[in-house]
CSV table of C-alpha atoms in Angstrom, one decimal:
chain,number,residue,atom,x,y,z
A,81,UNK,CA,-4.0,-3.4,0.2
A,82,UNK,CA,-7.4,-5.3,1.0
A,83,UNK,CA,-6.5,-8.3,3.0
A,84,UNK,CA,-9.5,-9.0,5.5
A,85,UNK,CA,-7.5,-9.5,8.2
A,86,UNK,CA,-6.9,-8.7,11.9
A,87,UNK,CA,-3.2,-6.1,12.4
A,88,UNK,CA,-0.7,-8.2,11.5
A,89,UNK,CA,1.6,-9.3,15.0
A,90,UNK,CA,2.5,-12.8,13.9
A,91,UNK,CA,6.1,-12.3,15.7
A,92,UNK,CA,5.8,-9.9,17.8
A,93,UNK,CA,3.6,-7.2,20.0
A,94,UNK,CA,0.9,-4.9,18.1
A,95,UNK,CA,2.1,-1.1,18.1
A,96,UNK,CA,-0.3,1.5,19.5
A,97,UNK,CA,-3.4,1.9,18.1
A,98,UNK,CA,-3.7,4.4,15.9
A,99,UNK,CA,-5.0,8.0,16.6
A,100,UNK,CA,-7.2,8.9,13.4
A,101,UNK,CA,-5.4,10.7,12.1
A,102,UNK,CA,-3.0,8.8,11.8
A,103,UNK,CA,-5.2,6.5,10.7
A,104,UNK,CA,-4.5,8.3,6.6
A,105,UNK,CA,-1.1,8.6,6.6
A,106,UNK,CA,0.3,6.7,3.7
A,107,UNK,CA,2.3,3.0,4.1
A,108,UNK,CA,5.4,4.3,3.7
A,109,UNK,CA,4.6,6.9,6.4
A,110,UNK,CA,3.1,5.0,9.1
A,111,UNK,CA,6.5,2.2,8.2
A,112,UNK,CA,8.5,5.2,10.0
A,113,UNK,CA,7.0,5.1,13.0
A,114,UNK,CA,6.5,1.7,13.0
A,115,UNK,CA,9.1,-0.7,12.9
A,116,UNK,CA,8.2,-3.8,10.5
A,117,UNK,CA,8.2,-7.2,12.3
A,118,UNK,CA,8.9,-10.1,10.6
A,119,UNK,CA,8.0,-14.0,10.6
A,120,UNK,CA,11.2,-16.5,11.9
A,121,UNK,CA,12.8,-18.7,9.6
A,122,UNK,CA,10.8,-21.9,11.0
A,123,UNK,CA,7.6,-20.2,10.8
A,124,UNK,CA,7.8,-19.4,7.7
A,125,UNK,CA,9.5,-22.8,6.4
A,126,UNK,CA,6.9,-25.3,8.1
A,127,UNK,CA,4.2,-22.9,5.7
A,128,UNK,CA,5.4,-23.7,3.3
A,129,UNK,CA,6.6,-27.1,3.9
A,130,UNK,CA,3.2,-27.5,4.9
A,131,UNK,CA,2.3,-26.1,1.3
A,132,UNK,CA,0.1,-23.0,2.9
A,133,UNK,CA,2.6,-20.9,0.8
A,134,UNK,CA,4.0,-21.2,-2.5
A,135,UNK,CA,7.3,-21.4,-3.0
A,136,UNK,CA,7.4,-17.7,-5.2
A,137,UNK,CA,5.9,-16.2,-1.4
A,138,UNK,CA,8.5,-17.9,0.9
A,139,UNK,CA,11.6,-16.4,-1.5
A,140,UNK,CA,9.3,-13.1,-1.7
A,141,UNK,CA,9.2,-12.8,1.9
A,142,UNK,CA,12.9,-14.4,1.9
A,143,UNK,CA,13.8,-11.1,0.3
A,144,UNK,CA,12.2,-8.4,2.1
A,145,UNK,CA,12.9,-9.5,5.1
A,146,UNK,CA,15.1,-6.7,7.9
A,147,UNK,CA,14.2,-3.8,5.3
A,148,UNK,CA,13.1,-0.6,7.0
A,149,UNK,CA,10.1,0.5,4.6
A,150,UNK,CA,8.3,-1.1,1.8
A,151,UNK,CA,6.3,-0.3,-1.1
A,152,UNK,CA,2.5,-0.7,-0.6
A,153,UNK,CA,2.7,-3.7,-3.0
A,154,UNK,CA,4.7,-5.8,-0.9
A,155,UNK,CA,3.7,-4.7,2.0
A,156,UNK,CA,-0.2,-6.3,1.0
A,157,UNK,CA,2.4,-9.6,0.3
A,158,UNK,CA,4.2,-9.6,3.3
A,159,UNK,CA,0.7,-9.2,4.8
A,160,UNK,CA,-0.8,-11.8,2.6
A,161,UNK,CA,2.0,-14.4,3.6
A,162,UNK,CA,1.9,-13.6,7.3
A,163,UNK,CA,-2.0,-14.5,7.2
A,164,UNK,CA,-0.8,-17.7,5.4
A,165,UNK,CA,1.1,-18.1,8.3
A,166,UNK,CA,-1.4,-17.6,11.0
A,167,UNK,CA,-3.7,-19.9,9.8
A,168,UNK,CA,-1.7,-22.7,9.1
A,169,UNK,CA,-0.7,-22.6,12.4
A,170,UNK,CA,-3.9,-22.1,13.8
A,171,UNK,CA,-5.1,-24.8,11.9
A,172,UNK,CA,-2.5,-27.3,13.1
A,173,UNK,CA,-3.0,-26.5,16.4
A,174,UNK,CA,-6.9,-27.5,15.8
A,175,UNK,CA,-8.0,-23.6,17.0
A,176,UNK,CA,-9.9,-23.3,13.2
A,177,UNK,CA,-11.4,-26.0,11.7
A,178,UNK,CA,-10.1,-27.4,8.3
A,179,UNK,CA,-13.1,-25.3,6.6
A,180,UNK,CA,-12.5,-22.4,8.1
A,181,UNK,CA,-9.3,-22.4,7.3
A,182,UNK,CA,-10.2,-23.2,3.9
A,183,UNK,CA,-12.8,-20.3,3.7
A,184,UNK,CA,-10.0,-17.8,4.6
A,185,UNK,CA,-7.7,-18.4,2.2
A,186,UNK,CA,-10.1,-18.0,0.3
A,187,UNK,CA,-11.7,-14.7,0.9
A,188,UNK,CA,-8.1,-13.1,1.5
A,189,UNK,CA,-8.1,-11.4,-2.0
A,190,UNK,CA,-11.8,-10.2,-1.9
A,191,UNK,CA,-12.6,-6.6,-1.5
A,192,UNK,CA,-15.9,-7.4,0.0
A,193,UNK,CA,-17.6,-9.5,2.0
A,194,UNK,CA,-21.4,-10.8,2.6
A,195,UNK,CA,-22.9,-9.9,5.6
A,196,UNK,CA,-22.9,-14.2,6.4
A,197,UNK,CA,-18.8,-14.3,5.3
A,198,UNK,CA,-18.5,-11.6,7.6
A,199,UNK,CA,-19.5,-13.3,10.6
A,200,UNK,CA,-17.4,-16.2,10.0
A,201,UNK,CA,-14.5,-14.3,9.6
A,202,UNK,CA,-14.9,-12.3,12.6
A,203,UNK,CA,-15.6,-16.0,14.7
A,204,UNK,CA,-12.3,-16.8,12.6
A,205,UNK,CA,-10.2,-13.0,13.7
A,206,UNK,CA,-11.9,-13.5,17.6
A,207,UNK,CA,-9.6,-17.4,17.6
A,208,UNK,CA,-6.9,-16.0,15.8
A,209,UNK,CA,-6.3,-13.9,19.0
A,210,UNK,CA,-6.5,-16.7,21.3
A,211,UNK,CA,-3.7,-18.4,19.7
A,212,UNK,CA,-1.3,-14.4,19.6
A,213,UNK,CA,-2.6,-14.9,23.2
A,214,UNK,CA,-1.2,-18.1,23.7
A,215,UNK,CA,1.9,-17.6,21.9
A,216,UNK,CA,2.9,-14.2,24.6
A,217,UNK,CA,2.3,-16.9,27.4
A,218,UNK,CA,-0.5,-14.7,28.3
A,219,UNK,CA,-2.8,-18.6,28.5
A,220,UNK,CA,-1.4,-22.4,28.5
A,221,UNK,CA,-1.9,-24.1,26.1
A,222,UNK,CA,-5.3,-25.9,28.3
A,223,UNK,CA,-6.5,-22.4,28.8
A,224,UNK,CA,-6.4,-22.5,24.5
A,225,UNK,CA,-8.5,-25.5,24.0
A,226,UNK,CA,-10.8,-24.6,26.5
A,227,UNK,CA,-11.8,-20.9,25.1
A,228,UNK,CA,-11.3,-22.1,21.6
A,229,UNK,CA,-14.2,-24.2,22.1
A,230,UNK,CA,-16.5,-22.4,24.2
A,231,UNK,CA,-15.9,-19.2,21.4
A,232,UNK,CA,-19.7,-19.4,20.8
A,233,UNK,CA,-21.4,-21.2,23.6
A,234,UNK,CA,-23.5,-19.4,26.0
A,235,UNK,CA,-25.0,-21.0,28.8
A,236,UNK,CA,-21.6,-22.8,31.4
A,237,UNK,CA,-21.8,-25.5,34.0
A,238,UNK,CA,-20.7,-23.8,37.3
A,239,UNK,CA,-17.9,-24.9,37.1
A,240,UNK,CA,-17.1,-23.5,33.5
A,241,UNK,CA,-17.7,-20.6,33.9
A,242,UNK,CA,-15.2,-19.3,36.3
A,243,UNK,CA,-12.3,-20.7,34.4
A,244,UNK,CA,-14.0,-18.0,31.0
A,245,UNK,CA,-14.0,-16.0,33.4
A,246,UNK,CA,-10.6,-16.4,34.7
A,247,UNK,CA,-8.8,-17.1,31.0
A,248,UNK,CA,-10.9,-13.8,29.9
A,249,UNK,CA,-8.9,-11.6,32.0
A,250,UNK,CA,-6.0,-13.2,30.5
A,251,UNK,CA,-6.8,-12.3,27.2
A,252,UNK,CA,-7.6,-8.8,27.7
A,253,UNK,CA,-4.0,-8.4,29.5
A,254,UNK,CA,-2.8,-9.7,26.5
A,255,UNK,CA,-4.1,-7.4,24.0
A,256,UNK,CA,-3.3,-4.2,26.3
A,257,UNK,CA,0.4,-5.9,25.8
A,258,UNK,CA,-0.7,-5.4,21.6
A,259,UNK,CA,-1.4,-2.2,22.6
A,260,UNK,CA,2.1,-0.9,23.9
A,261,UNK,CA,-0.2,-0.8,28.2
A,262,UNK,CA,1.5,-3.9,29.4
A,263,UNK,CA,5.0,-5.8,29.3
A,264,UNK,CA,6.2,-8.5,28.4
A,265,UNK,CA,7.1,-9.2,31.6
A,266,UNK,CA,3.5,-8.0,33.0
A,267,UNK,CA,1.3,-9.9,30.7
A,268,UNK,CA,3.6,-13.4,32.0
A,269,UNK,CA,3.2,-12.1,36.2
A,270,UNK,CA,-0.8,-10.8,35.4
A,271,UNK,CA,-1.0,-14.9,33.8
A,272,UNK,CA,0.8,-16.9,36.7
A,273,UNK,CA,-0.4,-14.5,39.6
A,274,UNK,CA,-4.4,-13.5,38.5
A,275,UNK,CA,-6.2,-16.5,39.5
A,276,UNK,CA,-4.6,-16.7,43.2
A,277,UNK,CA,-6.2,-15.1,46.0
A,278,UNK,CA,-2.8,-14.5,47.7
A,279,UNK,CA,0.0,-12.4,46.4
A,280,UNK,CA,3.4,-12.9,48.9
A,281,UNK,CA,4.1,-8.5,49.9
A,282,UNK,CA,7.0,-7.8,46.6
A,283,UNK,CA,4.1,-9.3,44.4
A,284,UNK,CA,1.6,-7.2,45.1
A,285,UNK,CA,2.8,-3.9,44.1
A,286,UNK,CA,3.3,-5.3,40.9
A,287,UNK,CA,-0.3,-6.2,40.8
A,288,UNK,CA,-1.5,-3.6,41.6
A,289,UNK,CA,0.1,-1.5,38.7
A,290,UNK,CA,-1.0,-4.2,36.1
A,291,UNK,CA,-4.6,-3.7,37.5
A,292,UNK,CA,-4.6,0.3,37.6
A,293,UNK,CA,-2.7,-0.2,33.6
A,294,UNK,CA,-5.4,-2.5,33.3
A,295,UNK,CA,-8.7,-0.4,33.7
A,296,UNK,CA,-6.9,2.7,32.2
A,297,UNK,CA,-7.1,0.1,28.8
A,298,UNK,CA,-10.5,-0.9,29.3
A,299,UNK,CA,-11.6,2.3,30.3
A,300,UNK,CA,-10.2,3.2,26.7
A,301,UNK,CA,-11.7,0.6,24.9
A,302,UNK,CA,-15.3,2.3,26.3
A,303,UNK,CA,-14.2,5.4,24.5
A,304,UNK,CA,-14.0,7.3,28.3
A,305,UNK,CA,-10.0,8.9,27.4
A,306,UNK,CA,-8.5,9.1,24.4
A,307,UNK,CA,-5.1,7.6,23.3
A,308,UNK,CA,-2.8,10.0,24.8
A,309,UNK,CA,-4.4,9.5,28.1
A,310,UNK,CA,-4.2,6.0,28.1
A,311,UNK,CA,-0.3,6.6,27.6
A,312,UNK,CA,0.3,9.7,30.2
A,313,UNK,CA,-1.6,7.7,32.6
A,314,UNK,CA,0.4,4.3,31.7
A,315,UNK,CA,3.5,6.2,31.8
A,316,UNK,CA,2.6,7.8,34.9
A,317,UNK,CA,1.1,4.5,36.7
A,318,UNK,CA,3.5,3.4,38.9
A,319,UNK,CA,5.3,7.6,39.9
A,320,UNK,CA,5.2,8.6,43.4
A,321,UNK,CA,6.8,11.6,42.5
A,322,UNK,CA,4.8,13.9,39.7
A,323,UNK,CA,4.8,17.4,39.2
A,324,UNK,CA,1.6,19.8,39.8
A,325,UNK,CA,0.5,19.9,36.2
A,326,UNK,CA,0.9,15.5,35.9
A,327,UNK,CA,-0.8,15.4,39.0
A,328,UNK,CA,-4.4,17.1,37.9
A,329,UNK,CA,-3.8,15.5,34.8
A,330,UNK,CA,-4.0,12.0,36.6
A,331,UNK,CA,-6.5,13.1,38.9
A,332,UNK,CA,-9.0,14.6,35.9
A,333,UNK,CA,-8.3,11.0,34.2
A,334,UNK,CA,-9.3,9.6,37.3
A,335,UNK,CA,-12.6,10.9,36.4
A,336,UNK,CA,-13.1,9.9,33.7
A,337,UNK,CA,-12.0,6.2,34.8
A,338,UNK,CA,-14.4,6.2,38.0
A,339,UNK,CA,-17.4,7.5,35.6
A,340,UNK,CA,-19.7,4.8,35.0
A,341,UNK,CA,-17.9,2.3,37.4
A,342,UNK,CA,-20.0,0.4,40.4
């Protein structure tokens, strides 16, 4: 399947990023370790009512709903339907334009894209990621509208710049949730409290734990630590008692995290 799309996460978080060896597995093998998730009935019906998906696509999707594994062909069709639904939702919320929506629908089945087409798709992908962050309540309606309108704006006013910076922190937390580094509760807590100057004594340890996890996630994205180190550090971040071996591993990872930081 050669769909030009981001990893599907329409109704639930993305699974942990695949390692290089895992990415070479067949779709069926991946499904054994990565449970399939499905769109809710209301989203599917809304897309059908809006003529974003066909009657056949709606029937197909409802027929495979709940299955533990799919063939490569079925998985490709499933992803295509989910992308169409996501694009329709983004258009209805004015996150993407009518032209961007039509463009993406037109290239869904293309095996390769021109440099210009790839640039347009990349921009739409970024907008779709904003919508996913909004759905997990990492950003508000107003923040979604604001950041979507500023996605290509390089120069911001003195008032706009800190607003964008705060929203980008929340988007990073949403991305960490998709990678299973932060829990849903942690994302919502961060979204609610990230802009506050002071936190209560009870809130402070939660924010410190989240910031520690985000620091490791940032290092992972920068290539400083690998997937195993990220997951290990995430798991021990809030623990006060560690074995000698765990302490050594944690210290080694923290040295990598500190590398290049101011």
